[in-house]
Every structure is written in structure tokens, then in C-alpha cells.
Coordinates of C-alpha atoms in Angstrom, one line a residue:
X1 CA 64.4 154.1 98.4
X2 CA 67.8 155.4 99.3
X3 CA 70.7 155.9 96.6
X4 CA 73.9 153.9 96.2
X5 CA 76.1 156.5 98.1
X6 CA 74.0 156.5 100.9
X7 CA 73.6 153.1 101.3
X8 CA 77.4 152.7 101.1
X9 CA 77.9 155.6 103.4
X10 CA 75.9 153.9 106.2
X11 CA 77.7 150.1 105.4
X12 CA 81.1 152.3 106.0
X13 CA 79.8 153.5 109.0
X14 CA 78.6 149.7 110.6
X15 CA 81.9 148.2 109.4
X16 CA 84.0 150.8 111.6
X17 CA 81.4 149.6 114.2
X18 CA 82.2 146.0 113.3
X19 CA 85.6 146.6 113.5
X20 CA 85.7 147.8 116.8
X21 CA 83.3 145.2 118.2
X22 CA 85.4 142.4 116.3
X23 CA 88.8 143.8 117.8
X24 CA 87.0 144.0 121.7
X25 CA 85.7 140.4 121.2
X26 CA 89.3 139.1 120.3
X27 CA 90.8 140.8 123.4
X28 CA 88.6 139.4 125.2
X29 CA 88.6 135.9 123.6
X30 CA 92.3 136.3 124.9
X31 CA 91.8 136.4 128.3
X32 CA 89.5 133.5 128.1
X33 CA 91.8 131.4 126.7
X34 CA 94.5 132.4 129.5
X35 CA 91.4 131.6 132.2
X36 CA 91.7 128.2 130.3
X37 CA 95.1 127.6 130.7
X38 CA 95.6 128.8 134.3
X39 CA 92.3 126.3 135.0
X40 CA 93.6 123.4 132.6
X41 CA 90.2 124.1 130.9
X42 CA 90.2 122.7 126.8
X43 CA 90.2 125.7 124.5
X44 CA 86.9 123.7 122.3
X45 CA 83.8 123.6 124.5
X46 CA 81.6 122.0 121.6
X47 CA 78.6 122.5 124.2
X48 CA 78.8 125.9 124.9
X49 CA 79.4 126.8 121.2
X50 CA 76.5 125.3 120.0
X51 CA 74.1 126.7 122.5
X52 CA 75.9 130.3 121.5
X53 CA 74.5 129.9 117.9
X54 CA 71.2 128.5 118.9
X55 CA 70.3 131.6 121.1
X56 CA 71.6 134.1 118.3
X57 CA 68.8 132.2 115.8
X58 CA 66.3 133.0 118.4
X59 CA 67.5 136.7 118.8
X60 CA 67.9 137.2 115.4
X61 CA 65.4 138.4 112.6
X62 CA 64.0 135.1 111.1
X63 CA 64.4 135.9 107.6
X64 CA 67.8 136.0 108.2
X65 CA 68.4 132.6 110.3
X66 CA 70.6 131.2 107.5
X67 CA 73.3 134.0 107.4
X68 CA 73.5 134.6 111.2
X69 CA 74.3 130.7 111.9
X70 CA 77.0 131.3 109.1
X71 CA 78.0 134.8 110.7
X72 CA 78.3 133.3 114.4
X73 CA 79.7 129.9 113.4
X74 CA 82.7 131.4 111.2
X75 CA 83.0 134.3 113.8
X76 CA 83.3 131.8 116.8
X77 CA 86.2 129.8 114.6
X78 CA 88.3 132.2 114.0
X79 CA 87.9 133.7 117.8
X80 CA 89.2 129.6 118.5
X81 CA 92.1 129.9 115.7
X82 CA 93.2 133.3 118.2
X83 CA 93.2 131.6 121.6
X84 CA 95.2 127.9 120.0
X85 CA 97.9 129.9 118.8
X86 CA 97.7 132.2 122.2
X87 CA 98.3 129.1 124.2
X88 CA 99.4 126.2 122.4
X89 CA 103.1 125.2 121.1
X90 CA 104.6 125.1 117.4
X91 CA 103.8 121.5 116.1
X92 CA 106.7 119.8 115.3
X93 CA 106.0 116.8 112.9
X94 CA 108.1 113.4 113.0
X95 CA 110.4 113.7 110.4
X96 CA 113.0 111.2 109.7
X97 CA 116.6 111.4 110.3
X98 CA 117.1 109.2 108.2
X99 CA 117.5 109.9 104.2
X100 CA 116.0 107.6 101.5
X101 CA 118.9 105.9 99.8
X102 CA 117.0 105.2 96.6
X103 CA 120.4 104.9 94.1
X104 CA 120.5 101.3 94.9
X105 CA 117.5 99.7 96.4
X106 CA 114.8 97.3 95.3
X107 CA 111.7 99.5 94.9
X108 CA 108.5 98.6 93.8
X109 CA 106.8 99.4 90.3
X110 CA 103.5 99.1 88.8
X111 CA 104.4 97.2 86.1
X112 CA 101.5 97.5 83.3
X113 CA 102.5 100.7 82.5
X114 CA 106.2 100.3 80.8
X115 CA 106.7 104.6 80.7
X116 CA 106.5 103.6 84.8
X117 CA 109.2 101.5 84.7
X118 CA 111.1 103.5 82.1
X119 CA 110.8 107.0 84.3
X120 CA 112.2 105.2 87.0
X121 CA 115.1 103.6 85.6
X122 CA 116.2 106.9 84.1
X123 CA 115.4 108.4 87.9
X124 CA 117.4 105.6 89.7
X125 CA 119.2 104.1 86.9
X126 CA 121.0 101.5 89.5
X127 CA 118.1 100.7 91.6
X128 CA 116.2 97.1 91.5
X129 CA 112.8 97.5 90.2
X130 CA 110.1 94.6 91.3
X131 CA 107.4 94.6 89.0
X132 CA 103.7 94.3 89.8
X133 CA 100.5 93.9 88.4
X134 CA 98.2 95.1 90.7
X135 CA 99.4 98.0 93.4
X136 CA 98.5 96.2 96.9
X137 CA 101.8 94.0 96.9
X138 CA 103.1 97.5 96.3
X139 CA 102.1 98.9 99.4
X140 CA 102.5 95.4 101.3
X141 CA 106.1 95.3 100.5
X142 CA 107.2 98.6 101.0
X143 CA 105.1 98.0 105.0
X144 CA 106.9 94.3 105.1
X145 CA 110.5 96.4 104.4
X146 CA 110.9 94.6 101.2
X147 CA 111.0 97.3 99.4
X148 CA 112.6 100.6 100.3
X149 CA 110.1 102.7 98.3
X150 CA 106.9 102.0 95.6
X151 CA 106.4 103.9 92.5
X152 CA 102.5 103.5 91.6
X153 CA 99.8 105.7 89.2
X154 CA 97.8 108.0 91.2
X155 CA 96.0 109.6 88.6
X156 CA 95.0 109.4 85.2
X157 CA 95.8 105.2 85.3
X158 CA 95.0 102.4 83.6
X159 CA 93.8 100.5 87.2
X160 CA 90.8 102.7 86.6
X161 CA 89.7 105.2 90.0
X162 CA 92.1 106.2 92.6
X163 CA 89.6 105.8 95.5
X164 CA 91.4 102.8 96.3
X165 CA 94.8 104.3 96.9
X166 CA 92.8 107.0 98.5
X167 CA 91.4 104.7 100.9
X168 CA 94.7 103.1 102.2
X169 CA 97.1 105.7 102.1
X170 CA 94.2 107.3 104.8
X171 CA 95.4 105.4 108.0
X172 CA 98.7 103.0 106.7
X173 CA 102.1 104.3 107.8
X174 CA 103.5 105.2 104.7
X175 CA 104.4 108.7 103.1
X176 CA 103.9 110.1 99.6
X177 CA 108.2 111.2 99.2
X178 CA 107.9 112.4 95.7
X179 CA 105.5 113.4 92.5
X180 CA 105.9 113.1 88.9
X181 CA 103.9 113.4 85.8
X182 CA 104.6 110.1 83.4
X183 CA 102.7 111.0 80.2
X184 CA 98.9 112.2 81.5
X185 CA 99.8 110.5 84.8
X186 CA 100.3 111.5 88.0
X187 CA 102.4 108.9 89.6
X188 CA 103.7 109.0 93.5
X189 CA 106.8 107.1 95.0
X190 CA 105.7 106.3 98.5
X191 CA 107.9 104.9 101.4
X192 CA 107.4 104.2 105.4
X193 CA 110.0 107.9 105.8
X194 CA 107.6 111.3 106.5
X195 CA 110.6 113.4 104.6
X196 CA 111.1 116.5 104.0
X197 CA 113.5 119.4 102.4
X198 CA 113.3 122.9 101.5
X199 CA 112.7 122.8 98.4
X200 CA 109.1 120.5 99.0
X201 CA 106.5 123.1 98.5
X202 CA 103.5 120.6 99.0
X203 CA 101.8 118.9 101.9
X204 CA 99.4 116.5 102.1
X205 CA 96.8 114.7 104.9
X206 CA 94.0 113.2 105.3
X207 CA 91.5 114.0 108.0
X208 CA 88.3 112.8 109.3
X209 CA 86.0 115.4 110.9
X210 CA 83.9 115.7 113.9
X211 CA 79.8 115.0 112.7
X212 CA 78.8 118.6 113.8
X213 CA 77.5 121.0 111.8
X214 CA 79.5 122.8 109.0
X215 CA 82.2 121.0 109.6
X216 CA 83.8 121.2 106.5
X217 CA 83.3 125.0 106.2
X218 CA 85.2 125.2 109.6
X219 CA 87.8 123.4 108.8
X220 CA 88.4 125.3 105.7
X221 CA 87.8 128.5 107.8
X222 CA 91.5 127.4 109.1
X223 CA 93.1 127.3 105.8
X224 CA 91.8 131.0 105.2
X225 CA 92.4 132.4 108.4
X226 CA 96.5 131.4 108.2
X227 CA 96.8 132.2 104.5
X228 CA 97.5 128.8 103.2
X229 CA 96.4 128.3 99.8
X230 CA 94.6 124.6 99.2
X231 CA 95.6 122.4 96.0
X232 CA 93.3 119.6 96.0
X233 CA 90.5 118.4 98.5
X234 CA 88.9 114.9 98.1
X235 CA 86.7 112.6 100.0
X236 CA 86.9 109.0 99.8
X237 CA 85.0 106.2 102.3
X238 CA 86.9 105.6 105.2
X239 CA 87.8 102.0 105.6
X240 CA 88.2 102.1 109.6
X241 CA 84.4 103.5 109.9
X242 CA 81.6 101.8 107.1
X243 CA 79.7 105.0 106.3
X244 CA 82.1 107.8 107.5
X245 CA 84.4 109.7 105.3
X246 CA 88.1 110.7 105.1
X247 CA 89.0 113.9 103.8
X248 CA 92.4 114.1 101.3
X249 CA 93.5 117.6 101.2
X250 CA 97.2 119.1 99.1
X251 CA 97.8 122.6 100.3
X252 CA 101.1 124.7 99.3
X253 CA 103.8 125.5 102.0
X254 CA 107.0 123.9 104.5
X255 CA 107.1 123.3 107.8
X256 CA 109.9 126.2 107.8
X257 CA 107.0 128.9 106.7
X258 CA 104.9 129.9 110.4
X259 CA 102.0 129.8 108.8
X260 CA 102.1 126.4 108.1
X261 CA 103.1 125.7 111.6
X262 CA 100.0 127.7 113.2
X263 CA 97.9 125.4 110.6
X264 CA 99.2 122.6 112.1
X265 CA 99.6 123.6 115.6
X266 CA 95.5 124.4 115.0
X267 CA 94.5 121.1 113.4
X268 CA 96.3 118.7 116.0
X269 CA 95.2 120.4 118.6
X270 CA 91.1 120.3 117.1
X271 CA 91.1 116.7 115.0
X272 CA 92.3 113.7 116.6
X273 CA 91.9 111.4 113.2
X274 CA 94.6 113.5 111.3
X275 CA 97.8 112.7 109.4
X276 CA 100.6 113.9 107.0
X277 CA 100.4 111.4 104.0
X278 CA 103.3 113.1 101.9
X279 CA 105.6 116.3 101.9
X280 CA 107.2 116.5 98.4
X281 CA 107.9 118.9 95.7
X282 CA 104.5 119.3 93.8

């Protein structure tokens, strides 16, 4: 059996190895990606990828079948993350121009909790709250332009689990704006305005991924690979496909930081069912 120094030694020795390998393979994964756009060829070839890992698992050593999949798979995203922002151009979400005027407008309010009501009185103390008992005439309003904006419970509430809210802010035009805790809640004002400032600090969006293997692990590959630090991931059902699932994911950053603009410039480019449901000051 060797010693510790020695086995170290010899791991130092393949990782300078690695290294240069690693660095050859991303030059090279470059001038792919400019055959790709001189040819108007997609930068994803999910076909070609997947036969790629399947003749590594026959090349490789058995016992280790698990680990090279994982190897190849995360290897082969971030060699994709490389050539999108290579060849692709800075996303540029829809923002509106327009600023929520809250100081006198009729704005829905969950009305069975009264520290709701109270905590948006004190926010927008000229404002015309319309009370509801349930939280879907919330949402219906603020759609139907009755109301300008909605203040509703997203955590922590007494209308029990939040998979419903979940569930329709996946696909419904409407944007979480701001975030406040009301007691042990969690409470969101929503409107039909994606807005934004420099002082948000928090995005949000829900995505639905591709049925192909680790798909989950690559998409969080992403997140890691740009240096963007997640909040909060959760699933819920998605209510466009019986039997699919959505993805609801917080993350930390502004559309003024690059790295959040490579993320984004990645993720449009690779998932078609993706949107921003909320950029607010978490």
C-alpha cells in the first residue's frame, strides 16, 4: 500500500494533466461553436451528447460506470455554458417602463389575515384595499386590471400549502414586485409589471426541464458554473402537463451584475418553458 504523500503526489501530478487536457478541450469546444455559427448549426445536439457518454461507459472501467457518466455529463455542460456565451447575445428581459403607482390604487388583499391588511395600510396608507377570502379572485382581478396589484400569504398561511400559488404563478402573466415578512409569514404583492431596481437583489422563475437524464443536476451545473448563489428551489405539478413538473427557483443577483446576464443568456437559449415570476428585494 502506498503512503498519503505519495498518493497525493501522484493526484498533483494527474490534475496538472487534467488541467491541460481541460484547457485543450475548451479551445477546442470554441472553434466548434464558431463552426456552428458560420453553418447556422444549434449549439445543443442532444443526440450526439448522449451517444458521447454511452461510448465513454463502454470504454470505461465498469466499476466505475456511475462516476464517469457524472464526469462526462458535467464536463460536456460546462464545455456548452463556454460556446452559448462565445456566440450568443446578453439577454435582455422585458421590463416595464412603466412604474407601479401603488399610493393610490385599489389593490387586492387576502382578507382573513387582519396583520395583511394592517401591513398594507401602513405600506400604502391611501391605497383602496379589496378584501378577499380566498386568493384566486386575487389573482383574477389583478389579470382582469381591476386591481393594480395583490398582496397574498405565500408562506407560513393560514390557506394551508402554497402549491397552489405555486402552481399558477408558473405560466400566468403576472410578477412577484415585492416581499415582506407579516408575523411568521412570507407574503408577496404581485402585479401584471416584470419590475425592477437596483436595489432588488432577488430573482425568481420557474422552469420546466427537458425529460433527459440528470436534468436537474445540469441545470444546476449552470448556477455553479456563473457563480450565482440559489435561495430556494421547489417543484410543484405543472398544471399545463398532468404528470410533469415545474421547477420554482430564488437565486441572488440584478440584471446589472454579468453574471446574471450569462445565466440568463444560457437558460433562454437551452429551456423553452422558462420565466421570470418576480425581481424584488428579498
Amino acid at each position: 500500500m502506498k503512503d498519503l504523500d505519495t498518493c497525493r503526489r501522484e493526484i498533483d501530478d494527474i490534475d496538472r494533466q487534467l488541467l491541460d487536457l481541460f484547457t485543450r478541450r475548451m479551445r477546442v469546444s470554441e472553434e466548434v461553436a464558431a463552426y456552428k455559427v458560420a453553418h447556422d448549426l444549434p449549439i445543443l445536439n442532444a443526440q450526439r451528447e448522449e451517444q458521447v457518454i454511452q461510448n465513454k461507459l463502454a470504454a470505461g472501467e465498469k466499476d466505475l460506470k456511475l462516476y464517469t457518466e457524472s464526469f462526462f455529463i458535467n464536463l460536456m455542460e460546462t464545455s456548452k455554458c463556454h460556446q452559448i456565451n462565445q456566440t450568443k447575445p446578453a439577454y435582455a428581459p422585458p421590463f416595464s417602463q412603466e412604474p407601479l403607482d401603488l399610493s393610490r390604487a385599489e389593490i387586492g388583499c387576502y382578507s382573513k389575515d387582519p396583520a395583511l391588511q394592517k401591513s398594507l395600510l401602513q405600506a400604502y396608507p391611501q391605497c383602496r384595499p379589496a378584501l378577499s377570502e380566498t386568493m384566486k379572485p386575487l389573482l383574477d382581478g389583478v389579470l382582469a386590471k381591476r386591481f393594480t396589484a395583490a398582496l397574498l400569504p405565500f408562506e407560513n398561511t393560514t390557506e394551508g400549502s402554497m402549491d397552489w400559488v405555486y402552481e399558477q404563478m408558473s405560466w400566468i402573466p403576472l410578477y412577484v414586485n415585492q416581499v415582506w415578512k407579516v408575523g411568521q409569514q412570507r407574503c408577496i404583492l404581485i402585479s401584471d409589471k416584470l419590475l425592477t431596481s437596483p436595489a432588488c437583489n432577488t430573482i425568481s422563475i420557474c422552469i420546466k426541464l427537458p425529460d433527459v437524464r440528470s436534468a436537474l443536476n445540469r441545470l444546476l451545473t449552470k448556477y455553479s458554473i456563473y457563480g450565482v448563489n440559489l435561495t430556494k428551489i421547489r417543484s410543484c405539478p405543472d398544471i399545463s402537463s398532468p404528470g410533469e413538473m415545474v421547477f420554482h427557483i430564488d437565486f441572488a443577483g440584478n440584471f446589472n451584475q454579468e453574471p446574471i446576464q450569462r445565466l440568463f443568456n444560457d437558460l433562454s437559449y437551452n429551456y423553452a418553458d422558462i420565466r421570470i415570476t418576480g425581481i424584488f428585494e428579498g
